[in-house]
Amino acid sequence: MAFVINNLKDNSNVAITDQLGGFTVLEYITDLSCTSVAAAKDNYYMSKSNMRRKQLMIEINNSEIMMRAGAMQYTVGSMEMTTGVKGVGGLMRNLVSGAVTGTGAIKPHYKGTGTIMLEPTYQYIWLIDVDNDDIAIEDGLFLACDATLDISVVARSNLSSAALGGEGLFNLSARGKGVLALQAPIPSDEAVVIELQNDVLKVDGNFALMWSNTLQFTVEKSGKTKMGSAASGEGLVNVYRGTGNVWLAPL
């Protein structure tokens, strides 16, 4: 069984912006499907602001990947789609995981040989080589990954303070070896990476997109006292302690 996908990678209006393993990020240089003057104006200014449609292509060869539920646009080839859920216990764990991280209870697995195209997005697609690492991911960023990675839920170190700060209590964790694809609000080359060596990072707001699970992550008052926190005007901040990396959105 064989197939050829024409007018995709070989389309002059499509640029390959990143590639890692079987994962390829395609970017549409110009939106050629305008049907009105208003749409043409919008597309012109969007292109000037670097807002272009992007699409993730995943090619598997006797291998397996998992992805966010509802992200698939079409598949070509000989492959099997499963839920990745093992028994009732696995379903319950997935339901809890999806509820607390906003990623959906079921993450479809595709196994075999072929090509999977995910739906286009105006957000940015990151491809990350997880090389025997353990990375925590901000809620809603997970897009797809090699099934060799263990995707699980991790709790924050201080749940009561996280609740007071209006932050999520749990995050997804990617552990092991394989390619991880995220859908992020900024391009990867704009992310600020803070390397901590037994030190402390305090962030006011949800600017952290990923961080090493070697770090202790809590939500705390910005000052040692209520008066100090009030005087700083910050209140509660996200705190990362220890040794590891934190990826921050600058804006």
Short mmCIF file of C-alpha atoms in Angstrom, two decimals:
data_model
loop_
_atom_site.label_atom_id
_atom_site.label_comp_id
_atom_site.label_asym_id
_atom_site.label_seq_id
_atom_site.Cartn_x
_atom_site.Cartn_y
_atom_site.Cartn_z
CA MET A 1 0.00 0.00 0.00
CA ALA A 2 1.41 3.39 -0.98
CA PHE A 3 0.25 6.97 -1.34
CA VAL A 4 1.53 10.38 -2.43
CA ILE A 5 0.34 13.74 -1.06
CA ASN A 6 0.65 16.33 -3.81
CA ASN A 7 0.56 20.12 -3.55
CA LEU A 8 1.44 20.25 0.14
CA LYS A 9 5.16 20.19 0.89
CA ASP A 10 5.80 21.00 -2.78
CA ASN A 11 3.42 24.00 -2.75
CA SER A 12 5.24 27.32 -3.30
CA ASN A 13 2.87 28.96 -0.82
CA VAL A 14 3.83 26.53 1.96
CA ALA A 15 7.01 26.88 4.02
CA ILE A 16 8.47 24.24 6.33
CA THR A 17 9.39 26.20 9.46
CA ASP A 18 10.45 23.33 11.74
CA GLN A 19 11.01 19.58 11.56
CA LEU A 20 11.89 17.04 14.24
CA GLY A 21 11.61 13.29 13.85
CA GLY A 22 8.34 12.58 12.06
CA PHE A 23 6.88 15.98 13.05
CA THR A 24 6.84 18.84 10.50
CA VAL A 25 5.44 22.36 10.95
CA LEU A 26 3.97 23.86 7.77
CA GLU A 27 3.21 27.58 7.43
CA TYR A 28 0.98 29.08 4.75
CA ILE A 29 2.77 32.22 3.50
CA THR A 30 -0.36 33.90 2.08
CA ASP A 31 -4.04 33.12 2.55
CA LEU A 32 -5.16 32.47 -1.03
CA SER A 33 -8.75 31.68 -0.13
CA CYS A 34 -10.11 35.23 0.32
CA THR A 35 -13.67 35.63 -0.92
CA SER A 36 -14.40 39.24 0.10
CA VAL A 37 -12.72 42.64 0.32
CA ALA A 38 -13.09 42.64 4.11
CA ALA A 39 -11.36 39.25 4.38
CA ALA A 40 -8.57 40.46 2.06
CA LYS A 41 -7.95 43.51 4.28
CA ASP A 42 -7.88 41.35 7.41
CA ASN A 43 -5.48 38.88 5.81
CA TYR A 44 -3.17 41.68 4.64
CA TYR A 45 -2.74 43.14 8.12
CA MET A 46 -2.55 39.67 9.70
CA SER A 47 0.31 38.67 7.40
CA LYS A 48 2.14 41.91 8.24
CA SER A 49 1.78 40.98 11.93
CA ASN A 50 3.20 37.48 11.31
CA MET A 51 -0.26 35.93 11.78
CA ARG A 52 -0.21 33.06 9.33
CA ARG A 53 -1.95 29.73 9.37
CA LYS A 54 0.20 26.86 10.55
CA GLN A 55 -0.35 23.14 10.40
CA LEU A 56 1.35 20.14 12.01
CA MET A 57 2.08 17.11 9.84
CA ILE A 58 3.03 13.87 11.60
CA GLU A 59 4.49 10.99 9.61
CA ILE A 60 4.71 7.62 11.37
CA ASN A 61 6.45 4.45 10.22
CA ASN A 62 5.48 1.40 12.26
CA SER A 63 5.29 3.72 15.25
CA GLU A 64 2.70 5.42 17.44
CA ILE A 65 1.77 8.97 18.43
CA MET A 66 -0.89 10.56 20.62
CA MET A 67 -2.60 13.92 20.16
CA ARG A 68 -5.13 16.32 21.61
CA ALA A 69 -8.71 15.18 21.08
CA GLY A 70 -10.36 16.85 18.07
CA ALA A 71 -7.06 18.06 16.58
CA MET A 72 -7.00 15.71 13.56
CA GLN A 73 -7.95 17.05 10.11
CA TYR A 74 -7.28 13.92 8.03
CA THR A 75 -5.13 10.80 7.91
CA VAL A 76 -3.64 8.84 5.00
CA GLY A 77 -2.19 5.36 5.25
CA SER A 78 -2.50 2.12 7.13
CA MET A 79 -2.96 2.98 10.78
CA GLU A 80 -5.19 2.20 13.72
CA MET A 81 -6.76 4.80 15.98
CA THR A 82 -7.36 3.90 19.62
CA THR A 83 -8.32 5.86 22.74
CA GLY A 84 -5.15 4.89 24.58
CA VAL A 85 -7.34 4.06 27.61
CA LYS A 86 -6.62 0.80 29.41
CA GLY A 87 -9.69 -0.31 31.31
CA VAL A 88 -12.11 1.55 33.58
CA GLY A 89 -9.32 2.70 35.89
CA GLY A 90 -7.49 4.30 32.97
CA LEU A 91 -10.68 6.06 31.85
CA MET A 92 -11.25 7.50 35.32
CA ARG A 93 -7.66 8.75 35.48
CA ASN A 94 -8.06 10.36 32.04
CA LEU A 95 -11.35 12.00 33.05
CA VAL A 96 -9.68 13.55 36.09
CA SER A 97 -6.63 14.54 34.04
CA GLY A 98 -8.74 16.20 31.34
CA ALA A 99 -10.90 18.03 33.87
CA VAL A 100 -8.00 19.57 35.79
CA THR A 101 -5.72 20.41 32.85
CA GLY A 102 -8.20 21.39 30.14
CA THR A 103 -6.80 18.90 27.61
CA GLY A 104 -9.71 16.49 27.21
CA ALA A 105 -10.19 13.09 28.81
CA ILE A 106 -9.36 11.05 25.71
CA LYS A 107 -6.15 11.60 23.76
CA PRO A 108 -6.37 9.53 20.54
CA HIS A 109 -3.43 7.26 19.66
CA TYR A 110 -2.52 6.56 16.02
CA LYS A 111 -0.42 3.47 15.36
CA GLY A 112 0.93 2.13 12.06
CA THR A 113 2.35 3.76 8.93
CA GLY A 114 1.03 6.92 7.30
CA THR A 115 0.53 10.66 7.59
CA ILE A 116 -1.64 12.59 10.04
CA MET A 117 -2.57 16.22 9.36
CA LEU A 118 -3.75 18.32 12.27
CA GLU A 119 -6.17 21.22 11.90
CA PRO A 120 -4.69 24.62 10.92
CA THR A 121 -4.10 27.20 13.63
CA TYR A 122 -2.96 30.81 13.88
CA GLN A 123 -1.10 30.00 17.09
CA TYR A 124 2.53 28.88 17.07
CA ILE A 125 3.63 25.24 17.03
CA TRP A 126 6.69 24.23 19.06
CA LEU A 127 8.58 20.99 18.47
CA ILE A 128 10.59 19.90 21.51
CA ASP A 129 13.10 17.06 21.76
CA VAL A 130 12.40 15.55 25.18
CA ASP A 131 15.62 13.62 25.81
CA ASN A 132 15.15 11.73 29.08
CA ASP A 133 13.77 14.93 30.58
CA ASP A 134 10.75 15.68 32.78
CA ILE A 135 8.91 18.86 31.71
CA ALA A 136 5.75 20.44 33.12
CA ILE A 137 3.47 22.17 30.59
CA GLU A 138 1.06 25.05 31.14
CA ASP A 139 -2.63 24.13 30.74
CA GLY A 140 -3.97 23.87 27.19
CA LEU A 141 -0.62 23.84 25.33
CA PHE A 142 -0.39 20.10 24.60
CA LEU A 143 -0.92 19.25 20.91
CA ALA A 144 0.74 15.90 20.13
CA CYS A 145 3.73 13.70 20.97
CA ASP A 146 5.45 10.40 20.35
CA ALA A 147 3.74 7.65 22.35
CA THR A 148 7.16 6.85 23.85
CA LEU A 149 6.61 9.84 26.14
CA ASP A 150 4.73 9.45 29.40
CA ILE A 151 2.09 12.19 29.62
CA SER A 152 0.74 12.48 33.15
CA VAL A 153 -0.66 14.99 35.65
CA VAL A 154 1.48 16.64 38.33
CA ALA A 155 0.19 18.66 41.29
CA ARG A 156 1.58 21.95 42.49
CA SER A 157 3.52 21.87 45.75
CA ASN A 158 1.14 24.24 47.53
CA LEU A 159 -2.46 23.59 46.48
CA SER A 160 -4.14 26.03 48.89
CA SER A 161 -2.08 29.01 47.74
CA ALA A 162 -2.65 28.06 44.09
CA ALA A 163 -6.40 28.14 44.69
CA LEU A 164 -6.14 31.56 46.36
CA GLY A 165 -4.19 32.87 43.43
CA GLY A 166 -6.77 31.68 40.92
CA GLU A 167 -4.19 29.37 39.31
CA GLY A 168 -4.70 25.78 38.15
CA LEU A 169 -3.84 23.16 40.73
CA PHE A 170 -2.40 20.66 38.25
CA ASN A 171 -0.32 20.62 35.06
CA LEU A 172 0.57 18.07 32.42
CA SER A 173 4.01 16.50 32.56
CA ALA A 174 5.99 15.02 29.63
CA ARG A 175 8.56 12.49 30.75
CA GLY A 176 10.92 10.20 28.83
CA LYS A 177 12.31 10.37 25.30
CA GLY A 178 10.51 11.55 22.16
CA VAL A 179 9.13 14.54 20.27
CA LEU A 180 6.60 16.82 21.99
CA ALA A 181 4.48 19.32 19.99
CA LEU A 182 2.88 22.29 21.74
CA GLN A 183 0.46 24.95 20.49
CA ALA A 184 1.66 28.19 22.09
CA PRO A 185 0.71 31.90 21.99
CA ILE A 186 4.25 32.98 20.99
CA PRO A 187 6.93 31.61 18.62
CA SER A 188 9.56 29.44 20.33
CA ASP A 189 12.39 31.81 19.40
CA GLU A 190 10.66 34.57 21.40
CA ALA A 191 10.55 32.57 24.64
CA VAL A 192 12.86 33.71 27.43
CA VAL A 193 14.61 30.76 29.11
CA ILE A 194 15.63 31.21 32.75
CA GLU A 195 18.24 28.71 33.97
CA LEU A 196 18.15 28.30 37.74
CA GLN A 197 20.95 26.78 39.77
CA ASN A 198 19.59 26.32 43.28
CA ASP A 199 17.87 29.71 43.02
CA VAL A 200 14.39 31.28 42.94
CA LEU A 201 12.26 32.78 40.16
CA LYS A 202 9.05 34.71 40.96
CA VAL A 203 6.57 35.47 38.16
CA ASP A 204 3.53 37.72 38.40
CA GLY A 205 0.96 36.06 36.13
CA ASN A 206 0.77 33.07 33.80
CA PHE A 207 3.85 33.88 31.71
CA ALA A 208 5.57 30.52 32.30
CA LEU A 209 4.81 28.08 29.47
CA MET A 210 7.07 25.18 30.51
CA TRP A 211 9.40 24.36 33.37
CA SER A 212 11.57 21.51 34.61
CA ASN A 213 9.81 19.20 37.06
CA THR A 214 12.99 19.27 39.13
CA LEU A 215 11.79 22.70 40.30
CA GLN A 216 9.45 23.16 43.25
CA PHE A 217 6.47 25.16 41.98
CA THR A 218 4.26 27.08 44.41
CA VAL A 219 2.04 30.17 44.53
CA GLU A 220 3.02 32.56 47.32
CA LYS A 221 2.58 36.10 48.60
CA SER A 222 4.99 38.49 46.91
CA GLY A 223 6.02 39.90 50.33
CA LYS A 224 6.70 38.21 53.64
CA THR A 225 3.75 40.02 55.22
CA LYS A 226 0.28 41.08 54.10
CA MET A 227 1.41 44.69 54.34
CA GLY A 228 4.47 43.97 52.17
CA SER A 229 2.37 42.23 49.53
CA ALA A 230 -0.11 45.09 49.48
CA ALA A 231 2.66 47.68 49.21
CA SER A 232 4.25 45.89 46.24
CA GLY A 233 0.92 45.89 44.38
CA GLU A 234 1.55 42.31 43.21
CA GLY A 235 -0.25 40.12 45.78
CA LEU A 236 0.38 36.48 44.84
CA VAL A 237 3.13 35.30 42.49
CA ASN A 238 4.19 31.99 40.94
CA VAL A 239 7.44 30.78 42.50
CA TYR A 240 9.94 28.30 41.03
CA ARG A 241 12.69 27.03 43.37
CA GLY A 242 15.66 24.80 42.83
CA THR A 243 17.64 23.78 39.76
CA GLY A 244 16.13 23.65 36.27
CA ASN A 245 14.77 25.76 33.42
CA VAL A 246 11.67 27.93 33.01
CA TRP A 247 10.39 29.08 29.59
CA LEU A 248 8.65 32.46 29.80
CA ALA A 249 6.49 34.42 27.37
CA PRO A 250 7.95 37.96 27.35
CA LEU A 251 4.57 39.64 26.76
#
